[in-house]
Amino acid sequence: MLFACHFCLYGSVMVPLSRALLLQRATMPVTSQLFRGFPLAKLWGSSLFPCQRQLPCCPTSHRPTSSQPHPIWPTAMPVRGYRRSPDLHSYNLTPPQVNSILKANEYSFKVPEFDGKNVSSVMGFDSNQLPANAPIEDRRSAATCLQTRGMLLGVFDGHAGCACAQALSERLFYYVAMSLMPHETLCELEAAVEAGRPLSPILQWHKHPNDYFTREAQTMYFNSLRTYWQELIDLSSPGESLGPREALLSAFKRLDSDLSLEAQVGDANSFLHYWVLRVAFSGATACVAHIDGSDLYVANTGDGRAVLGVQEEDGSFSAHTLSNDHNAQNENEVARIQGEHPPSEKKTVVRQDRLLGLLMPFRAFGDVKFKWSIDLQRGVLESGPDQLHDNEHTKFIPPNYHTPPYLTAEPEITHHRLRPQDRFLVLGTDGLWETLHRQEVVRIVGEYLTGVHQRQPLTVGGYHVTLGQMQGLLAERKARASLAFQDQNAATHLIRHAVGNNEFGAVDHETLSKMLSLPEELARMYRDDITIIITQFNPHVVGHQRQGGES
């Protein structure tokens, strides 16, 4: 079995186009004429993983049940494939068609009311995804840690295919949960496995039906996880446990190490052998939040982003960023990478704002092309399944590759003590932040959640508008408050703005229609996959927890 990775690119290749040119191209016929004069050199990554359309990107899947706690690892359930958007033959989508596309992957979870035992600072969350790649390379996860009652939420942005992001969405939270467990609980878990007793559930997953588990790899995943918790037992003493910061750091680094080791060891099953190599040679960034009481920890690897929405005394919302982008725009990241390699590589380790001139994120899971020695890469690929031998990526070695590793999955971790004015957290892959500024994101979400539209001065940028156009803008602004409630999901509402804003900053149906009806071959040229999780906090609970001195 093969996995298709259609139009796989290293990093986000976005071509700066004006909105007018974008919409003009959106209506052009799909022919080779479209690509004349287009800077195809920027799309070099597409040649590494030729499209294989005979099978979907990810393996046979099953549907988890979101309302019931899972056992430590999901058991086999009915097979379900990942849904794709319907083929669109017209650029004139009706509003119901637009809504159908935008709502196809939305999911909401509300934390149960206070039951006399537990109370949560989290009221619930909304999430959604909008594909640009076919199939989508982003993934998302949300789960409650049943041992700590903390909540884990994460967005994962894959590149060179969806395999690595898929593996993270299934596995990373288990590694975090194990890292948080005290020594005694880990010992009880190991004793149960040894005795063949049923295991207590670790996570309660909150998943959309389209989010799935790789059924064929569950035994291998469990064995790697068990080895990890056995080592945690050996390295700890009774009464000891890792704090959230150490747990997140250990989980990220260990999972990336396991992805690498599994690819090196391989598997007697040719399907699994090919799968672990696909996971390791593709890559993914991760932005994960752990919320327990008033303590919010964000662990970020790559260019996903976590932004806190803070409500000011006048009712407006301000953005407080809880993560740093790991790319060439971050001077500290550039200095870090240059400092980890000899002075002779200072001019080559970061070229054209990319790692070794190729990779946009400077931290990522997988991507062993930037971590293994050349000899190890060749040895693993030569012993791999026959399917790899005809793949272009097996022939590729990064230029100026002298002192690996050049890439790490180690996260940058931020701790924030929640306050009553901290109303929500937005986790988003870079497809969101490339489209909207963080302050605009927070304003849109804040107004949606409170139902209050901030009457800011009407601006039209540098455009010349007639009185008739101005009247139309004012009428549209008047109706915007009521339009906000056509979405029952905050993430859907935010995606509507990210994709459908016109040149005046208002959602425009024609713009939405054209952007959402772009053919698969063109959509990725104008935007990236967008994945969003918006978590809403309970200010009364947060205030009480702070007064009580909860940590």
Coordinates of C-alpha atoms in Angstrom, one line a residue:
M1 CA 0.0 0.0 0.0
L2 CA 1.2 3.4 -0.9
F3 CA 0.4 6.8 0.5
A4 CA -0.3 9.7 -1.9
C5 CA 1.3 13.1 -1.0
H6 CA -0.1 15.5 -3.5
F7 CA 1.8 18.6 -4.2
C8 CA 4.1 18.2 -1.1
L9 CA 6.2 21.2 -0.3
Y10 CA 8.9 21.9 2.2
G11 CA 7.6 24.8 4.2
S12 CA 4.9 27.3 3.1
V13 CA 5.5 28.6 -0.4
M14 CA 3.3 31.6 -0.6
V15 CA 3.4 33.9 -3.5
P16 CA 2.6 37.5 -2.7
L17 CA -0.4 38.3 -4.9
S18 CA -2.8 41.2 -4.7
R19 CA -6.4 40.3 -4.0
A20 CA -7.4 41.6 -7.4
L21 CA -4.9 39.4 -9.2
L22 CA -5.8 36.5 -7.0
L23 CA -9.4 36.7 -7.9
Q24 CA -8.6 37.2 -11.5
R25 CA -6.4 34.1 -11.5
A26 CA -9.1 32.2 -9.6
T27 CA -11.4 32.5 -12.6
M28 CA -8.9 31.5 -15.2
P29 CA -9.1 28.2 -17.0
V30 CA -6.9 25.5 -15.6
T31 CA -4.3 25.1 -18.3
S32 CA -0.5 25.2 -18.5
Q33 CA -0.9 28.8 -19.6
L34 CA -1.4 29.7 -15.9
F35 CA 2.1 28.8 -15.0
R36 CA 3.9 30.9 -17.6
G37 CA 5.9 33.5 -15.8
F38 CA 5.2 31.9 -12.4
P39 CA 8.3 31.5 -10.2
L40 CA 8.2 27.7 -10.3
A41 CA 11.7 27.6 -8.8
K42 CA 10.0 28.4 -5.5
L43 CA 8.1 25.1 -5.8
W44 CA 11.1 22.8 -5.9
G45 CA 9.7 20.7 -3.2
S46 CA 6.9 19.4 -5.4
S47 CA 9.4 17.4 -7.4
L48 CA 10.6 15.4 -4.4
F49 CA 7.4 13.5 -3.7
P50 CA 5.6 12.8 -7.0
C51 CA 1.9 12.6 -6.7
Q52 CA 0.5 9.0 -6.3
R53 CA -3.2 9.3 -6.7
Q54 CA -4.1 5.6 -6.4
L55 CA -4.5 5.7 -2.6
P56 CA -5.2 8.4 0.0
C57 CA -2.3 10.0 2.0
C58 CA -3.0 8.2 5.2
P59 CA -3.8 4.5 5.9
T60 CA -7.0 2.8 6.7
S61 CA -8.7 4.6 9.6
H62 CA -11.3 4.2 12.2
R63 CA -13.6 6.5 14.0
P64 CA -13.1 7.1 17.7
T65 CA -15.8 7.9 20.1
S66 CA -15.4 11.4 21.5
S67 CA -17.8 11.1 24.4
Q68 CA -16.2 8.1 26.1
P69 CA -12.8 7.7 27.6
H70 CA -10.5 5.6 25.4
P71 CA -8.4 2.8 26.6
I72 CA -4.7 3.6 26.7
W73 CA -4.5 3.0 23.0
P74 CA -7.6 3.0 20.7
T75 CA -9.0 -0.4 19.7
A76 CA -10.2 -1.3 16.2
M77 CA -13.4 0.5 15.1
P78 CA -15.3 0.9 11.9
V79 CA -13.2 2.0 8.9
R80 CA -13.7 5.5 7.8
G81 CA -11.7 7.5 5.3
Y82 CA -10.8 11.2 5.5
R83 CA -13.4 13.3 3.8
R84 CA -12.5 15.6 1.0
S85 CA -14.3 18.7 -0.2
P86 CA -16.7 18.0 -3.1
D87 CA -15.5 18.8 -6.6
L88 CA -16.5 22.2 -7.6
H89 CA -17.4 22.9 -11.2
S90 CA -18.7 26.5 -10.8
Y91 CA -17.1 29.6 -9.3
N92 CA -20.6 30.9 -8.4
L93 CA -21.2 29.1 -5.1
T94 CA -24.4 29.8 -3.3
P95 CA -24.3 30.9 0.4
P96 CA -25.4 27.4 1.5
Q97 CA -22.7 25.8 -0.6
V98 CA -20.1 28.1 1.0
N99 CA -21.4 27.3 4.5
S100 CA -21.3 23.5 3.7
I101 CA -17.6 23.8 2.8
L102 CA -16.7 25.9 5.7
K103 CA -18.5 23.8 8.3
A104 CA -17.5 20.3 7.0
N105 CA -14.7 19.9 9.5
E106 CA -15.9 22.0 12.4
Y107 CA -16.1 20.5 15.9
S108 CA -17.1 21.9 19.3
F109 CA -16.7 20.6 22.8
K110 CA -18.3 22.0 26.0
V111 CA -16.8 21.1 29.3
P112 CA -19.5 19.6 31.6
E113 CA -20.9 21.8 34.3
F114 CA -19.5 21.6 37.8
D115 CA -20.4 18.2 39.2
G116 CA -19.4 18.7 42.8
K117 CA -15.9 17.2 42.3
N118 CA -14.2 18.9 39.4
V119 CA -14.4 22.4 38.1
S120 CA -12.5 23.6 35.0
S121 CA -11.1 26.9 33.9
V122 CA -11.9 25.8 30.4
M123 CA -15.5 26.3 29.3
G124 CA -14.9 24.5 26.0
F125 CA -13.4 24.9 22.6
D126 CA -14.2 25.2 18.9
S127 CA -12.0 23.8 16.1
N128 CA -12.0 23.7 12.4
Q129 CA -9.9 23.0 9.3
L130 CA -9.9 24.2 5.8
P131 CA -7.8 22.3 3.3
A132 CA -5.6 23.9 0.6
N133 CA -3.5 20.8 -0.1
A134 CA -5.2 17.7 -1.4
P135 CA -5.3 15.9 0.9
I136 CA -4.9 18.3 3.8
E137 CA -1.5 18.1 5.5
D138 CA -2.6 19.8 8.8
R139 CA -3.8 17.8 11.8
R140 CA -5.4 18.7 15.1
S141 CA -5.9 17.0 18.5
A142 CA -7.7 17.7 21.7
A143 CA -8.0 15.5 24.8
T144 CA -8.5 15.5 28.6
C145 CA -5.7 14.0 30.7
L146 CA -7.7 11.7 33.0
Q147 CA -4.9 11.4 35.5
T148 CA -4.5 15.2 36.0
R149 CA -7.8 16.6 34.6
G150 CA -5.7 19.0 32.5
M151 CA -6.7 19.6 28.9
L152 CA -4.3 19.1 25.9
L153 CA -4.9 20.9 22.6
G154 CA -2.6 21.0 19.6
V155 CA -2.3 21.9 15.9
F156 CA 0.2 20.1 13.6
D157 CA 1.3 21.5 10.3
G158 CA 2.8 18.8 8.0
H159 CA 5.1 19.3 5.0
A160 CA 6.4 16.9 2.4
G161 CA 3.1 15.0 3.0
C162 CA 0.7 14.4 5.9
A163 CA 2.4 11.3 7.4
C164 CA 4.4 13.0 10.2
A165 CA 1.5 15.3 11.2
Q166 CA -0.8 12.3 11.4
A167 CA 1.6 10.5 13.7
L168 CA 1.9 13.5 16.0
S169 CA -1.9 13.9 16.2
E170 CA -2.2 10.3 17.4
R171 CA 0.9 9.9 19.6
L172 CA 2.2 13.2 21.2
F173 CA -0.5 13.5 23.8
Y174 CA 0.2 10.0 25.1
Y175 CA 3.8 10.9 25.6
V176 CA 2.8 14.1 27.4
A177 CA 0.4 12.2 29.6
M178 CA 3.0 9.6 30.5
S179 CA 5.5 12.3 31.3
L180 CA 3.1 14.0 33.8
M181 CA 2.3 10.8 35.7
P182 CA 3.9 10.2 39.1
H183 CA 6.2 7.3 39.6
E184 CA 3.6 5.2 41.4
T185 CA 1.1 5.5 38.6
L186 CA 3.7 4.5 36.0
C187 CA 4.5 1.4 38.1
E188 CA 0.9 0.4 38.3
L189 CA 0.6 0.8 34.6
E190 CA 3.6 -1.5 34.0
A191 CA 2.3 -4.1 36.5
A192 CA -1.0 -4.2 34.7
V193 CA 0.6 -4.8 31.3
E194 CA 2.8 -7.5 32.8
A195 CA -0.2 -9.3 34.4
G196 CA -2.3 -8.9 31.3
R197 CA -4.9 -6.8 33.2
P198 CA -7.0 -4.1 31.5
L199 CA -5.4 -0.7 31.5
S200 CA -7.0 2.4 33.0
P201 CA -7.7 5.0 30.3
I202 CA -5.2 7.7 30.0
L203 CA -6.9 10.2 27.7
Q204 CA -10.4 11.2 26.8
W205 CA -10.2 12.2 23.2
H206 CA -12.4 15.0 21.7
K207 CA -12.4 14.2 18.0
H208 CA -14.3 15.1 14.8
P209 CA -15.4 12.0 12.9
N210 CA -12.9 12.9 10.2
D211 CA -10.0 12.7 12.7
Y212 CA -8.7 9.2 12.9
F213 CA -6.1 6.7 14.1
T214 CA -3.7 4.7 12.0
R215 CA -5.1 1.3 13.0
E216 CA -2.3 -0.8 11.5
A217 CA 0.5 0.9 13.5
Q218 CA -1.1 0.8 17.0
T219 CA 0.9 -2.1 18.3
M220 CA 4.2 -0.5 17.3
Y221 CA 3.1 2.8 18.8
F222 CA 2.2 1.1 22.0
N223 CA 5.5 -0.7 22.3
S224 CA 7.5 2.5 21.8
L225 CA 5.3 4.2 24.4
R226 CA 5.8 1.4 26.9
T227 CA 9.6 1.6 26.5
Y228 CA 9.3 5.3 27.3
W229 CA 7.3 4.8 30.5
Q230 CA 9.7 2.0 31.6
E231 CA 12.6 4.5 31.3
L232 CA 10.6 7.1 33.2
I233 CA 10.2 4.5 36.0
D234 CA 13.9 3.8 36.0
L235 CA 14.8 7.5 36.1
S236 CA 12.4 8.5 38.9
S237 CA 11.9 7.6 42.6
P238 CA 8.7 7.1 44.6
G239 CA 6.8 10.3 45.1
E240 CA 8.5 12.0 42.1
S241 CA 6.9 13.3 38.9
L242 CA 7.9 15.8 36.2
G243 CA 6.4 19.3 36.2
P244 CA 4.5 20.4 33.1
R245 CA 7.4 22.2 31.6
E246 CA 9.7 19.2 31.9
A247 CA 7.0 16.9 30.9
L248 CA 6.3 18.7 27.6
L249 CA 10.0 19.0 26.8
S250 CA 10.6 15.3 27.5
A251 CA 7.6 14.2 25.5
F252 CA 8.4 16.3 22.4
K253 CA 12.1 15.2 22.3
R254 CA 11.3 11.5 23.0
L255 CA 8.6 11.2 20.4
D256 CA 10.9 12.7 17.7
S257 CA 13.6 10.2 18.8
D258 CA 11.1 7.3 18.5
L259 CA 10.1 8.4 15.0
S260 CA 13.7 8.3 14.0
L261 CA 14.5 5.0 15.7
E262 CA 11.4 3.3 14.2
A263 CA 12.5 4.3 10.7
Q264 CA 16.0 3.0 11.3
V265 CA 14.8 -0.4 12.7
G266 CA 12.1 -0.9 10.1
D267 CA 9.4 -3.6 10.4
A268 CA 8.9 -7.0 9.0
N269 CA 5.6 -5.9 7.7
S270 CA 6.3 -4.0 4.4
F271 CA 3.3 -1.7 4.9
L272 CA 4.5 -0.6 8.4
H273 CA 8.1 -0.4 7.1
Y274 CA 7.1 2.0 4.4
W275 CA 4.8 4.0 6.8
V276 CA 7.5 4.6 9.4
L277 CA 9.8 5.8 6.6
R278 CA 7.1 8.1 5.3
V279 CA 6.6 9.6 8.8
A280 CA 10.4 10.1 9.3
F281 CA 11.2 11.6 5.9
S282 CA 8.2 14.0 6.0
G283 CA 8.0 16.6 8.7
A284 CA 5.6 18.6 10.9
T285 CA 5.5 21.5 13.3
A286 CA 3.5 21.4 16.5
C287 CA 1.9 24.0 18.8
V288 CA 0.5 22.4 21.9
A289 CA -1.3 23.9 24.9
H290 CA -1.7 22.2 28.3
I291 CA -4.3 23.9 30.6
D292 CA -4.6 22.7 34.2
G293 CA -6.4 25.1 36.6
S294 CA -5.0 28.6 36.0
D295 CA -1.7 27.3 34.6
L296 CA -1.4 27.5 30.9
Y297 CA 1.7 26.0 29.2
V298 CA 2.4 26.3 25.5
A299 CA 5.0 24.2 23.8
N300 CA 5.8 25.2 20.3
T301 CA 8.1 23.6 17.7
G302 CA 8.0 25.5 14.3
D303 CA 5.8 28.3 13.0
G304 CA 2.4 27.4 14.5
R305 CA 1.3 30.1 16.9
A306 CA -0.6 30.5 20.2
V307 CA -2.3 33.9 20.9
L308 CA -4.2 34.8 24.0
G309 CA -7.3 37.1 23.7
V310 CA -7.3 39.6 26.6
Q311 CA -10.4 41.7 27.3
E312 CA -9.4 45.2 28.4
E313 CA -11.4 47.4 30.7
D314 CA -13.1 49.3 27.9
G315 CA -14.4 45.9 26.4
S316 CA -11.9 45.8 23.5
F317 CA -9.6 42.9 23.0
S318 CA -5.8 42.8 22.8
A319 CA -3.5 40.0 21.6
H320 CA -0.9 38.5 23.8
T321 CA 1.4 36.1 21.9
L322 CA 2.5 33.0 23.9
S323 CA 4.8 31.5 21.3
N324 CA 7.7 32.5 19.0
D325 CA 7.9 31.5 15.3
H326 CA 10.9 29.4 14.6
N327 CA 11.9 30.7 11.2
A328 CA 14.2 33.3 9.6
Q329 CA 12.2 36.2 10.9
N330 CA 13.2 35.2 14.4
E331 CA 16.8 36.6 14.9
N332 CA 17.3 34.5 18.0
E333 CA 16.6 31.3 16.0
V334 CA 19.0 32.3 13.2
A335 CA 21.7 33.0 15.8
R336 CA 21.0 29.7 17.5
I337 CA 21.4 27.6 14.4
Q338 CA 24.5 29.5 13.2
G339 CA 26.0 29.0 16.7
E340 CA 25.5 25.2 16.5
H341 CA 27.7 24.8 13.4
P342 CA 31.2 25.8 12.4
P343 CA 31.9 29.4 11.3
S344 CA 32.6 28.1 7.8
E345 CA 28.9 27.3 7.5
K346 CA 27.6 30.7 8.7
K347 CA 26.6 31.7 5.1
T348 CA 25.1 28.4 4.1
V349 CA 23.2 27.1 7.1
V350 CA 20.5 29.7 6.5
R351 CA 20.1 30.8 2.9
Q352 CA 17.2 32.7 1.3
D353 CA 15.4 32.6 4.7
R354 CA 15.4 28.8 4.8
L355 CA 17.3 26.2 6.6
L356 CA 20.1 25.1 4.2
G357 CA 18.1 27.1 1.6
L358 CA 15.3 24.6 1.7
L359 CA 13.2 24.3 4.9
M360 CA 11.1 27.3 6.2
P361 CA 10.6 26.2 9.8
F362 CA 13.8 25.9 11.9
R363 CA 12.3 23.4 14.3
A364 CA 10.2 20.3 13.3
F365 CA 9.4 16.7 14.0
G366 CA 10.6 14.1 11.4
D367 CA 12.6 15.6 8.5
V368 CA 15.4 13.2 9.0
K369 CA 16.9 14.5 5.8
F370 CA 18.1 17.4 8.0
K371 CA 19.1 15.2 11.0
W372 CA 20.7 12.0 9.9
S373 CA 24.2 11.6 8.5
I374 CA 24.3 11.0 4.8
D375 CA 25.6 7.4 5.3
L376 CA 22.7 6.6 7.6
Q377 CA 20.2 8.0 5.2
R378 CA 21.6 6.0 2.3
G379 CA 21.7 2.8 4.5
V380 CA 18.1 3.1 5.7
L381 CA 16.8 3.8 2.2
E382 CA 18.7 1.0 0.5
S383 CA 17.3 -1.5 2.9
G384 CA 13.8 0.0 2.7
P385 CA 10.8 -1.3 0.7
D386 CA 11.0 -1.4 -3.1
Q387 CA 8.4 1.4 -3.3
L388 CA 11.1 3.9 -2.1
H389 CA 13.6 3.2 -4.8
D390 CA 11.6 5.0 -7.5
N391 CA 10.8 8.0 -5.3
E392 CA 12.7 11.2 -6.0
H393 CA 13.3 12.0 -2.4
T394 CA 15.6 9.0 -2.0
K395 CA 18.0 10.7 -4.4
F396 CA 18.0 14.1 -2.6
I397 CA 20.7 15.3 -0.2
P398 CA 20.5 18.9 1.1
P399 CA 23.3 21.1 -0.2
N400 CA 26.1 22.1 2.1
Y401 CA 25.3 19.2 4.4
H402 CA 28.4 18.9 6.5
T403 CA 27.6 18.8 10.3
P404 CA 24.2 17.3 11.0
P405 CA 21.8 17.5 12.8
Y406 CA 20.6 20.9 11.5
L407 CA 17.1 20.5 12.8
T408 CA 15.5 19.8 16.2
A409 CA 12.1 19.1 17.6
E410 CA 12.9 20.6 21.0
P411 CA 10.0 23.0 21.8
E412 CA 10.1 26.5 23.2
I413 CA 7.9 26.4 26.3
T414 CA 6.0 29.4 27.7
H415 CA 4.1 29.5 31.0
H416 CA 1.2 31.9 31.6
R417 CA -0.9 32.2 34.8
L418 CA -4.4 32.8 33.6
R419 CA -6.2 35.9 34.8
P420 CA -10.0 36.8 34.6
Q421 CA -9.4 39.1 31.7
D422 CA -7.8 36.3 29.7
R423 CA -10.9 35.2 27.7
F424 CA -9.7 32.8 25.0
L425 CA -6.7 31.1 23.4
V426 CA -6.3 30.7 19.6
L427 CA -4.0 27.9 18.4
G428 CA -3.4 28.1 14.6
T429 CA -1.2 26.8 11.9
D430 CA 0.7 29.3 9.8
G431 CA -2.0 29.3 7.2
L432 CA -4.1 31.5 9.5
W433 CA -1.3 33.9 10.5
E434 CA -0.2 34.4 6.9
T435 CA -3.7 35.7 6.2
L436 CA -4.7 37.7 9.3
H437 CA -2.6 39.7 11.8
R438 CA -2.9 38.4 15.4
Q439 CA -4.6 41.6 16.6
E440 CA -7.2 41.2 13.9
V441 CA -7.7 37.5 14.8
V442 CA -8.3 38.4 18.5
R443 CA -10.7 41.2 17.6
I444 CA -12.8 39.0 15.3
V445 CA -12.9 36.2 17.9
G446 CA -13.6 38.5 20.8
E447 CA -16.5 40.2 19.0
Y448 CA -17.9 36.9 18.0
L449 CA -17.8 35.5 21.5
T450 CA -19.2 38.6 23.2
G451 CA -21.6 39.6 20.5
V452 CA -20.3 43.1 20.7
H453 CA -18.9 44.7 17.5
Q454 CA -16.3 47.4 18.3
R455 CA -17.2 50.5 16.3
Q456 CA -13.8 51.3 15.0
P457 CA -13.3 54.2 12.4
L458 CA -14.2 53.0 8.9
T459 CA -11.1 52.8 6.8
V460 CA -10.7 52.1 3.1
G461 CA -7.0 52.0 2.9
G462 CA -5.6 53.7 -0.2
Y463 CA -8.7 53.0 -2.3
H464 CA -10.8 55.7 -4.0
V465 CA -14.4 55.0 -3.3
T466 CA -17.6 56.7 -4.5
L467 CA -20.4 57.8 -2.2
G468 CA -22.4 54.8 -3.4
Q469 CA -19.6 52.4 -2.4
M470 CA -19.2 54.1 1.0
Q471 CA -23.0 53.7 1.6
G472 CA -22.6 50.1 0.7
L473 CA -19.7 49.7 3.1
L474 CA -21.7 51.3 5.9
A475 CA -24.7 49.1 5.2
E476 CA -22.5 46.0 5.3
R477 CA -21.0 47.1 8.5
K478 CA -24.4 47.6 10.0
A479 CA -25.4 44.1 9.1
R480 CA -22.1 42.5 10.2
A481 CA -23.3 41.9 13.8
S482 CA -26.2 39.8 12.7
L483 CA -24.0 38.0 10.2
A484 CA -21.6 37.0 13.0
F485 CA -24.2 34.6 14.3
Q486 CA -24.7 32.6 11.2
D487 CA -21.7 30.5 12.5
Q488 CA -22.2 28.4 15.6
N489 CA -18.4 27.7 15.8
A490 CA -15.9 30.5 16.5
A491 CA -13.2 28.7 14.4
T492 CA -15.5 28.6 11.4
H493 CA -16.2 32.3 11.9
L494 CA -12.5 33.1 11.9
I495 CA -11.8 31.0 8.8
R496 CA -14.7 32.8 7.0
H497 CA -12.8 36.1 7.7
A498 CA -9.4 34.7 6.9
V499 CA -10.5 33.5 3.4
G500 CA -13.3 35.9 2.6
N501 CA -12.2 39.3 3.6
N502 CA -12.2 41.8 0.8
E503 CA -10.0 44.8 0.3
F504 CA -12.1 46.8 2.9
G505 CA -11.7 44.1 5.6
A506 CA -15.3 42.8 5.4
V507 CA -16.4 39.3 4.5
D508 CA -17.5 39.2 0.9
H509 CA -19.5 36.3 -0.6
E510 CA -17.9 36.7 -4.0
T511 CA -14.4 36.5 -2.5
L512 CA -15.4 33.5 -0.4
S513 CA -16.9 31.8 -3.4
K514 CA -13.9 32.2 -5.6
M515 CA -11.4 31.2 -3.0
L516 CA -13.3 28.1 -1.9
S517 CA -13.9 26.9 -5.5
L518 CA -10.3 27.1 -6.6
P519 CA -9.3 23.7 -8.2
E520 CA -6.9 21.5 -6.3
E521 CA -4.1 22.3 -8.6
L522 CA -4.3 26.0 -7.8
A523 CA -5.6 26.3 -4.2
R524 CA -2.2 25.8 -2.6
M525 CA -0.7 28.7 -4.7
Y526 CA -2.9 31.2 -2.9
R527 CA -3.2 30.0 0.6
D528 CA -2.1 27.2 3.0
D529 CA -4.1 24.7 4.9
I530 CA -5.7 26.4 7.9
T531 CA -6.3 24.7 11.2
I532 CA -7.7 26.5 14.3
I533 CA -8.6 25.6 17.9
I534 CA -10.2 28.4 20.0
T535 CA -10.4 27.6 23.7
Q536 CA -12.7 29.8 25.9
F537 CA -11.9 30.3 29.5
N538 CA -14.2 30.7 32.5
P539 CA -13.2 34.1 34.1
H540 CA -15.1 33.3 37.4
V541 CA -13.3 30.0 37.9
V542 CA -10.0 31.5 36.9
G543 CA -10.4 34.4 39.4
H544 CA -11.4 31.9 42.2
Q545 CA -8.4 29.7 41.5
R546 CA -6.0 32.7 41.6
Q547 CA -7.5 33.9 44.9
G548 CA -7.1 30.3 46.3
G549 CA -3.5 30.2 45.2
E550 CA -3.9 27.2 43.0
S551 CA -0.9 26.3 40.9

